[in-house]
Amino acid sequence: MLAYILVFVTFLFLGSSAAAADDAYIAGYAAAILEHEFSVTDAVIQVDDGVVTVSTKSIGRVDRGKILAALKKIPGVRNAEVNVTSPEEIGTAGPVDGLHESEEGVQTGIPGPQPKWLPRGFLFSPLHADPRWSHFGASYRNFTAGLGLSGVFGANFGETFSIYRNRAPFGGEWDFGVQAGVFSIFDVSKQSIDLVNADYLVGLMSSYRNGRFSGFVRIHHQSSHLGDEFLLNNAGVERINLSFEELDAKLSYELTSWLRVYGGGGVLVHRYPRIGRGTTQWGMELTSPKTYLEGRLRPVAYADFQANERANWTIARSIMAGFQFENARIGDRQIQLLAEYFAGPAPDGQFYTSRVEWIGVGLHFYF
């Protein structure tokens, strides 16, 4: 809101000519849109007779087409262009603070990352195919191997919540937050739809982003619990009170606007029973640069791989592909309809020694 008030005040006081006033209004409006709707915090914006040129170090995983569409909707804009350049090309002094006229029009800048409490989003993008990444989702899985189950309903509840964000070394940003989630599976072949297993995760997380590079460090707790109905109907099942705390770190790099790779590892600092400590994870994500239905539908595909000492370093493979439904303008809220395939040691804690395989379909929500 403050940014839009400043735009209005600027419009009133930069009135040397109608064209300059219009360009000043557009420049301020564009800065507000980039900062508050797309989280672009290092841009220089040049406006000349209604033509907007944005120069920035990175737009992260934001679709360039959405930025252009948003800029072109500003009253008075005749055309718009977004240039992703190196910091040296933008200027060693960084973005220009304030608003001023030049021979080429009006120029403004977003003054880089500022300290924020409770900022929107998180600097590290979700690992979409990770079976234990906290988010809201529901899926149907047809087990073809393992656990003696066939039809299974999976329900996830959780979120990664940023508490504080600020500037970081090398021109980046860092933030601190919490991550929590519940991951449960239900046997839909039973009349009462029995709860089979539920895993609970909660942790503290700090992440860093600089352009296409991002990473996080996390300490989290996970515990696993069998459902009462499942225990009553399967008297021979041995209950395992699996519980551990893990310290892990992951790095991610966006090779292009449509291809992301990531990897990392961790160690169990406390565990019961005395299972193996080491964990590893890597994967890739494909996000189509092309959208359908006027920017509302985007094809996506994800692959996640994990090999952990507690499962004798056997690789678990999680593959998901389908469509992402998103806001045609900003896209920070998304619904994904994904087909999924999993094979390897079960991600459900009570069954970590069992090999499972399933195919399924699910809805996943990201806010």
CSV table of C-alpha atoms in Angstrom, one decimal:
chain,number,residue,atom,x,y,z
A,1,MET,CA,0.0,0.0,0.0
A,2,LEU,CA,2.8,2.4,0.9
A,3,ALA,CA,4.4,1.8,-2.5
A,4,TYR,CA,1.2,2.8,-4.3
A,5,ILE,CA,0.8,6.0,-2.2
A,6,LEU,CA,4.4,7.0,-3.1
A,7,VAL,CA,3.4,6.5,-6.8
A,8,PHE,CA,0.5,8.8,-6.4
A,9,VAL,CA,2.6,11.5,-4.6
A,10,THR,CA,5.3,11.2,-7.3
A,11,PHE,CA,2.7,11.7,-9.9
A,12,LEU,CA,1.5,14.9,-8.3
A,13,PHE,CA,5.0,16.5,-7.9
A,14,LEU,CA,6.7,15.4,-11.1
A,15,GLY,CA,4.5,17.5,-13.3
A,16,SER,CA,6.9,19.4,-15.5
A,17,SER,CA,5.2,17.9,-18.5
A,18,ALA,CA,2.3,15.6,-19.2
A,19,ALA,CA,4.6,13.0,-20.8
A,20,ALA,CA,7.0,13.1,-17.9
A,21,ALA,CA,4.2,12.8,-15.4
A,22,ASP,CA,2.8,9.8,-17.2
A,23,ASP,CA,6.2,8.1,-17.4
A,24,ALA,CA,6.8,8.8,-13.7
A,25,TYR,CA,3.5,7.2,-12.8
A,26,ILE,CA,4.2,4.2,-14.9
A,27,ALA,CA,7.7,3.7,-13.5
A,28,GLY,CA,6.4,3.8,-9.9
A,29,TYR,CA,3.5,1.6,-10.7
A,30,ALA,CA,5.9,-0.9,-12.4
A,31,ALA,CA,8.2,-0.9,-9.4
A,32,ALA,CA,5.3,-1.7,-7.0
A,33,ILE,CA,4.1,-4.6,-9.2
A,34,LEU,CA,7.6,-6.1,-9.5
A,35,GLU,CA,8.4,-5.9,-5.8
A,36,HIS,CA,5.0,-6.8,-4.3
A,37,GLU,CA,3.5,-9.3,-6.8
A,38,PHE,CA,6.6,-10.9,-8.3
A,39,SER,CA,9.2,-10.5,-5.4
A,40,VAL,CA,11.7,-8.9,-7.8
A,41,THR,CA,13.9,-6.8,-5.6
A,42,ASP,CA,16.9,-5.7,-7.7
A,43,ALA,CA,15.4,-4.2,-10.8
A,44,VAL,CA,16.1,-0.9,-12.7
A,45,ILE,CA,13.1,0.4,-14.6
A,46,GLN,CA,13.3,2.8,-17.5
A,47,VAL,CA,10.2,4.4,-19.0
A,48,ASP,CA,10.4,6.4,-22.2
A,49,ASP,CA,7.1,7.7,-23.6
A,50,GLY,CA,5.1,4.7,-22.3
A,51,VAL,CA,7.7,2.1,-23.2
A,52,VAL,CA,8.9,0.1,-20.1
A,53,THR,CA,12.3,-1.5,-20.0
A,54,VAL,CA,13.1,-3.6,-16.9
A,55,SER,CA,16.7,-4.7,-16.2
A,56,THR,CA,17.2,-7.2,-13.4
A,57,LYS,CA,19.7,-9.8,-12.2
A,58,SER,CA,17.1,-12.5,-11.9
A,59,ILE,CA,13.4,-13.1,-12.0
A,60,GLY,CA,13.8,-16.5,-10.2
A,61,ARG,CA,11.3,-19.0,-11.4
A,62,VAL,CA,8.7,-16.4,-12.3
A,63,ASP,CA,7.4,-16.6,-15.8
A,64,ARG,CA,8.7,-13.7,-17.9
A,65,GLY,CA,5.4,-13.7,-19.8
A,66,LYS,CA,3.4,-13.0,-16.7
A,67,ILE,CA,5.6,-10.0,-15.8
A,68,LEU,CA,5.2,-8.6,-19.3
A,69,ALA,CA,1.4,-9.1,-19.2
A,70,ALA,CA,1.2,-7.3,-15.8
A,71,LEU,CA,3.3,-4.4,-17.0
A,72,LYS,CA,1.3,-4.0,-20.2
A,73,LYS,CA,-1.9,-3.7,-18.2
A,74,ILE,CA,-0.6,-0.5,-16.5
A,75,PRO,CA,-2.5,2.5,-17.9
A,76,GLY,CA,-0.4,4.4,-20.4
A,77,VAL,CA,2.0,1.6,-21.2
A,78,ARG,CA,2.5,1.1,-24.9
A,79,ASN,CA,5.1,-1.8,-24.7
A,80,ALA,CA,7.3,-3.6,-22.2
A,81,GLU,CA,10.5,-5.5,-22.1
A,82,VAL,CA,12.3,-7.5,-19.4
A,83,ASN,CA,16.1,-8.0,-19.6
A,84,VAL,CA,17.8,-10.4,-17.2
A,85,THR,CA,21.4,-9.3,-17.1
A,86,SER,CA,24.5,-9.5,-14.9
A,87,PRO,CA,24.9,-7.1,-11.9
A,88,GLU,CA,27.7,-5.3,-13.9
A,89,GLU,CA,25.4,-4.6,-16.8
A,90,ILE,CA,22.8,-3.2,-14.4
A,91,GLY,CA,25.4,-1.0,-12.8
A,92,THR,CA,27.9,-1.4,-10.0
A,93,ALA,CA,26.1,1.1,-7.9
A,94,GLY,CA,23.0,-1.1,-7.9
A,95,PRO,CA,19.4,-0.1,-8.6
A,96,VAL,CA,18.7,3.6,-8.6
A,97,ASP,CA,16.8,4.8,-5.5
A,98,GLY,CA,13.9,7.1,-6.0
A,99,LEU,CA,12.6,8.5,-9.3
A,100,HIS,CA,14.2,10.9,-11.7
A,101,GLU,CA,14.1,12.1,-15.3
A,102,SER,CA,16.9,11.5,-17.8
A,103,GLU,CA,17.3,12.3,-21.5
A,104,GLU,CA,15.9,8.9,-22.2
A,105,GLY,CA,12.8,9.2,-20.0
A,106,VAL,CA,12.1,8.4,-16.4
A,107,GLN,CA,14.1,5.9,-14.4
A,108,THR,CA,13.4,4.3,-11.0
A,109,GLY,CA,14.9,1.4,-9.1
A,110,ILE,CA,13.9,-1.1,-6.4
A,111,PRO,CA,16.4,-0.6,-3.6
A,112,GLY,CA,17.2,-4.3,-3.1
A,113,PRO,CA,16.0,-6.7,-0.4
A,114,GLN,CA,14.8,-5.0,2.8
A,115,PRO,CA,14.3,-6.6,6.3
A,116,LYS,CA,10.9,-8.1,6.4
A,117,TRP,CA,8.9,-9.9,9.2
A,118,LEU,CA,6.5,-12.6,7.9
A,119,PRO,CA,7.3,-12.2,4.2
A,120,ARG,CA,5.3,-13.9,1.6
A,121,GLY,CA,6.6,-17.2,0.2
A,122,PHE,CA,10.0,-18.9,0.9
A,123,LEU,CA,13.3,-18.4,-0.8
A,124,PHE,CA,13.8,-22.1,-1.5
A,125,SER,CA,11.2,-23.5,-3.9
A,126,PRO,CA,9.4,-26.7,-2.9
A,127,LEU,CA,10.8,-30.1,-3.9
A,128,HIS,CA,7.6,-31.2,-5.6
A,129,ALA,CA,8.4,-34.9,-6.0
A,130,ASP,CA,9.8,-35.3,-2.5
A,131,PRO,CA,7.3,-37.5,-0.6
A,132,ARG,CA,8.1,-35.7,2.6
A,133,TRP,CA,8.0,-32.0,1.5
A,134,SER,CA,5.3,-30.3,3.6
A,135,HIS,CA,2.3,-29.1,1.6
A,136,PHE,CA,-1.4,-29.7,1.2
A,137,GLY,CA,-2.3,-32.6,-1.1
A,138,ALA,CA,-4.4,-35.7,-1.7
A,139,SER,CA,-3.8,-38.7,-3.9
A,140,TYR,CA,-5.0,-42.1,-4.8
A,141,ARG,CA,-2.3,-44.8,-5.1
A,142,ASN,CA,-2.6,-48.3,-6.5
A,143,PHE,CA,0.1,-50.4,-4.8
A,144,THR,CA,1.6,-53.0,-7.1
A,145,ALA,CA,4.1,-54.2,-4.5
A,146,GLY,CA,4.6,-54.0,-0.8
A,147,LEU,CA,2.6,-53.7,2.5
A,148,GLY,CA,-0.2,-56.1,1.3
A,149,LEU,CA,-2.3,-53.1,0.3
A,150,SER,CA,-4.0,-52.2,-3.0
A,151,GLY,CA,-6.0,-49.0,-3.0
A,152,VAL,CA,-4.5,-46.3,-0.7
A,153,PHE,CA,-5.6,-42.7,-0.1
A,154,GLY,CA,-2.7,-40.4,0.8
A,155,ALA,CA,-3.4,-37.1,2.6
A,156,ASN,CA,-0.8,-34.5,3.3
A,157,PHE,CA,-1.2,-31.3,5.4
A,158,GLY,CA,1.6,-28.8,6.0
A,159,GLU,CA,3.4,-25.7,5.0
A,160,THR,CA,6.8,-24.0,5.0
A,161,PHE,CA,6.4,-20.6,6.7
A,162,SER,CA,8.9,-17.8,6.6
A,163,ILE,CA,9.3,-15.6,9.7
A,164,TYR,CA,12.1,-13.2,8.9
A,165,ARG,CA,13.9,-12.2,5.7
A,166,ASN,CA,16.9,-9.9,5.0
A,167,ARG,CA,19.9,-9.1,2.8
A,168,ALA,CA,22.7,-11.7,2.7
A,169,PRO,CA,26.3,-11.8,1.4
A,170,PHE,CA,27.1,-11.7,-2.3
A,171,GLY,CA,23.9,-9.8,-3.1
A,172,GLY,CA,21.5,-12.5,-2.0
A,173,GLU,CA,18.7,-12.9,0.5
A,174,TRP,CA,18.3,-15.2,3.5
A,175,ASP,CA,15.3,-16.1,5.6
A,176,PHE,CA,14.4,-18.1,8.6
A,177,GLY,CA,11.2,-20.1,9.2
A,178,VAL,CA,9.4,-23.2,10.3
A,179,GLN,CA,8.3,-26.3,8.4
A,180,ALA,CA,5.6,-28.7,9.6
A,181,GLY,CA,3.5,-31.4,8.1
A,182,VAL,CA,1.5,-34.6,8.5
A,183,PHE,CA,1.7,-37.4,5.9
A,184,SER,CA,-0.9,-40.2,6.2
A,185,ILE,CA,-2.1,-43.1,4.2
A,186,PHE,CA,-5.5,-44.9,4.5
A,187,ASP,CA,-6.6,-48.3,3.3
A,188,VAL,CA,-9.6,-47.6,1.1
A,189,SER,CA,-10.4,-51.3,0.6
A,190,LYS,CA,-11.7,-51.3,4.2
A,191,GLN,CA,-15.3,-50.2,4.8
A,192,SER,CA,-14.1,-47.8,7.5
A,193,ILE,CA,-11.2,-46.5,5.4
A,194,ASP,CA,-8.6,-47.5,8.0
A,195,LEU,CA,-5.7,-45.2,8.9
A,196,VAL,CA,-2.5,-47.2,8.1
A,197,ASN,CA,0.3,-44.9,9.0
A,198,ALA,CA,0.9,-41.2,9.8
A,199,ASP,CA,4.2,-39.4,9.9
A,200,TYR,CA,4.6,-36.1,11.7
A,201,LEU,CA,7.3,-33.6,10.8
A,202,VAL,CA,8.3,-30.3,12.3
A,203,GLY,CA,11.5,-28.3,12.0
A,204,LEU,CA,13.4,-25.0,11.8
A,205,MET,CA,14.7,-24.0,8.4
A,206,SER,CA,16.9,-21.2,7.0
A,207,SER,CA,17.3,-20.6,3.3
A,208,TYR,CA,19.4,-18.5,0.9
A,209,ARG,CA,18.8,-17.3,-2.6
A,210,ASN,CA,20.9,-15.4,-5.1
A,211,GLY,CA,19.5,-15.3,-8.6
A,212,ARG,CA,19.2,-18.9,-9.9
A,213,PHE,CA,21.0,-20.4,-6.9
A,214,SER,CA,19.3,-21.3,-3.6
A,215,GLY,CA,19.8,-23.6,-0.7
A,216,PHE,CA,18.6,-24.4,2.8
A,217,VAL,CA,19.8,-25.8,6.1
A,218,ARG,CA,17.2,-27.5,8.3
A,219,ILE,CA,16.9,-29.3,11.6
A,220,HIS,CA,13.7,-31.3,11.8
A,221,HIS,CA,12.0,-34.0,13.8
A,222,GLN,CA,10.0,-36.9,12.3
A,223,SER,CA,8.0,-39.5,14.2
A,224,SER,CA,5.8,-42.3,12.8
A,225,HIS,CA,2.6,-43.9,14.1
A,226,LEU,CA,0.4,-46.8,13.0
A,227,GLY,CA,-3.3,-46.5,12.9
A,228,ASP,CA,-5.4,-48.2,15.5
A,229,GLU,CA,-7.7,-50.0,13.0
A,230,PHE,CA,-4.7,-51.2,11.0
A,231,LEU,CA,-3.2,-52.8,14.2
A,232,LEU,CA,-6.4,-54.4,15.2
A,233,ASN,CA,-6.8,-56.0,11.7
A,234,ASN,CA,-3.2,-57.0,11.4
A,235,ALA,CA,-2.2,-58.6,14.7
A,236,GLY,CA,1.0,-60.0,13.3
A,237,VAL,CA,2.5,-56.5,12.4
A,238,GLU,CA,5.4,-55.5,14.6
A,239,ARG,CA,5.0,-51.9,15.6
A,240,ILE,CA,8.1,-49.7,15.3
A,241,ASN,CA,8.3,-46.5,17.3
A,242,LEU,CA,10.4,-44.8,14.6
A,243,SER,CA,11.5,-41.3,15.6
A,244,PHE,CA,14.5,-39.2,14.6
A,245,GLU,CA,16.0,-35.7,14.4
A,246,GLU,CA,17.8,-34.9,11.2
A,247,LEU,CA,20.2,-32.1,10.2
A,248,ASP,CA,20.2,-31.7,6.4
A,249,ALA,CA,21.1,-29.3,3.7
A,250,LYS,CA,20.1,-29.0,0.0
A,251,LEU,CA,21.3,-26.9,-2.9
A,252,SER,CA,19.4,-26.0,-6.0
A,253,TYR,CA,20.3,-24.3,-9.3
A,254,GLU,CA,18.0,-23.3,-12.1
A,255,LEU,CA,19.9,-24.1,-15.3
A,256,THR,CA,17.2,-22.4,-17.4
A,257,SER,CA,13.8,-21.0,-16.7
A,258,TRP,CA,12.4,-24.5,-17.3
A,259,LEU,CA,15.0,-26.8,-15.8
A,260,ARG,CA,16.0,-27.0,-12.1
A,261,VAL,CA,18.4,-29.5,-10.5
A,262,TYR,CA,19.1,-30.0,-6.8
A,263,GLY,CA,20.9,-32.3,-4.3
A,264,GLY,CA,22.2,-32.6,-0.8
A,265,GLY,CA,22.4,-34.8,2.2
A,266,GLY,CA,22.0,-35.0,6.0
A,267,VAL,CA,22.7,-37.0,9.1
A,268,LEU,CA,20.4,-38.2,11.9
A,269,VAL,CA,21.7,-36.6,15.0
A,270,HIS,CA,19.3,-38.6,17.2
A,271,ARG,CA,17.2,-41.7,16.3
A,272,TYR,CA,15.2,-44.5,17.7
A,273,PRO,CA,15.7,-47.4,17.0
A,274,ARG,CA,19.4,-47.2,16.2
A,275,ILE,CA,19.0,-47.0,12.4
A,276,GLY,CA,21.6,-45.8,10.0
A,277,ARG,CA,22.4,-42.1,10.2
A,278,GLY,CA,23.3,-41.0,6.6
A,279,THR,CA,20.7,-39.5,4.1
A,280,THR,CA,21.1,-38.3,0.5
A,281,GLN,CA,18.7,-36.7,-1.9
A,282,TRP,CA,18.9,-35.4,-5.5
A,283,GLY,CA,16.5,-34.6,-8.4
A,284,MET,CA,15.4,-32.4,-11.2
A,285,GLU,CA,12.3,-30.4,-12.1
A,286,LEU,CA,10.9,-29.5,-15.5
A,287,THR,CA,8.5,-26.5,-15.8
A,288,SER,CA,7.2,-25.8,-19.3
A,289,PRO,CA,7.9,-22.2,-20.5
A,290,LYS,CA,4.7,-22.5,-22.5
A,291,THR,CA,1.2,-22.1,-21.0
A,292,TYR,CA,-2.3,-22.9,-22.2
A,293,LEU,CA,-5.8,-21.6,-21.5
A,294,GLU,CA,-4.5,-18.0,-21.6
A,295,GLY,CA,-1.8,-18.6,-19.0
A,296,ARG,CA,-3.8,-20.7,-16.6
A,297,LEU,CA,-2.4,-24.2,-17.4
A,298,ARG,CA,1.3,-25.2,-17.5
A,299,PRO,CA,2.8,-28.8,-18.0
A,300,VAL,CA,5.3,-29.9,-15.3
A,301,ALA,CA,7.4,-33.0,-14.6
A,302,TYR,CA,9.5,-33.8,-11.5
A,303,ALA,CA,11.9,-36.6,-10.4
A,304,ASP,CA,13.2,-37.1,-6.9
A,305,PHE,CA,15.7,-39.7,-5.8
A,306,GLN,CA,16.7,-40.6,-2.2
A,307,ALA,CA,19.2,-43.2,-0.8
A,308,ASN,CA,19.5,-43.5,2.9
A,309,GLU,CA,21.6,-45.6,5.2
A,310,ARG,CA,18.5,-46.8,7.2
A,311,ALA,CA,17.4,-48.6,4.0
A,312,ASN,CA,20.9,-49.9,3.1
A,313,TRP,CA,21.3,-47.1,0.5
A,314,THR,CA,18.6,-48.5,-1.8
A,315,ILE,CA,17.4,-45.8,-4.1
A,316,ALA,CA,13.8,-44.6,-3.8
A,317,ARG,CA,12.5,-43.1,-7.0
A,318,SER,CA,9.5,-40.7,-7.1
A,319,ILE,CA,8.4,-39.5,-10.5
A,320,MET,CA,5.5,-37.0,-11.0
A,321,ALA,CA,4.1,-35.3,-14.1
A,322,GLY,CA,1.0,-33.5,-15.1
A,323,PHE,CA,-0.4,-30.0,-15.2
A,324,GLN,CA,-0.2,-26.9,-13.0
A,325,PHE,CA,-3.2,-24.6,-12.7
A,326,GLU,CA,-2.1,-21.1,-11.8
A,327,ASN,CA,-3.1,-17.5,-11.7
A,328,ALA,CA,-2.6,-16.2,-15.2
A,329,ARG,CA,-1.0,-13.0,-13.9
A,330,ILE,CA,1.2,-13.7,-10.8
A,331,GLY,CA,1.1,-17.5,-10.2
A,332,ASP,CA,2.2,-17.7,-6.5
A,333,ARG,CA,-0.9,-19.9,-5.8
A,334,GLN,CA,-0.9,-23.1,-7.7
A,335,ILE,CA,-2.9,-26.4,-8.0
A,336,GLN,CA,-1.2,-29.3,-9.6
A,337,LEU,CA,-2.9,-32.4,-11.0
A,338,LEU,CA,-0.1,-35.0,-11.2
A,339,ALA,CA,0.3,-38.7,-12.2
A,340,GLU,CA,2.8,-40.3,-9.9
A,341,TYR,CA,5.0,-43.3,-9.7
A,342,PHE,CA,7.1,-44.5,-6.8
A,343,ALA,CA,9.4,-47.4,-6.3
A,344,GLY,CA,11.9,-48.2,-3.5
A,345,PRO,CA,12.0,-48.2,0.3
A,346,ALA,CA,8.6,-47.0,1.7
A,347,PRO,CA,8.6,-43.3,2.7
A,348,ASP,CA,6.1,-44.1,5.4
A,349,GLY,CA,8.1,-44.4,8.6
A,350,GLN,CA,6.7,-47.6,10.1
A,351,PHE,CA,7.5,-49.5,6.9
A,352,TYR,CA,11.0,-48.0,6.1
A,353,THR,CA,12.4,-51.6,5.7
A,354,SER,CA,9.8,-52.6,3.1
A,355,ARG,CA,10.1,-52.1,-0.6
A,356,VAL,CA,6.9,-50.7,-2.2
A,357,GLU,CA,5.8,-49.7,-5.7
A,358,TRP,CA,2.7,-47.7,-6.7
A,359,ILE,CA,1.2,-45.7,-9.5
A,360,GLY,CA,-1.4,-43.0,-8.7
A,361,VAL,CA,-2.8,-39.6,-9.3
A,362,GLY,CA,-3.0,-36.6,-6.9
A,363,LEU,CA,-4.0,-33.0,-6.4
A,364,HIS,CA,-1.3,-30.8,-4.8
A,365,PHE,CA,-1.8,-27.2,-3.4
A,366,TYR,CA,0.9,-24.6,-3.1
A,367,PHE,CA,0.3,-21.2,-1.5
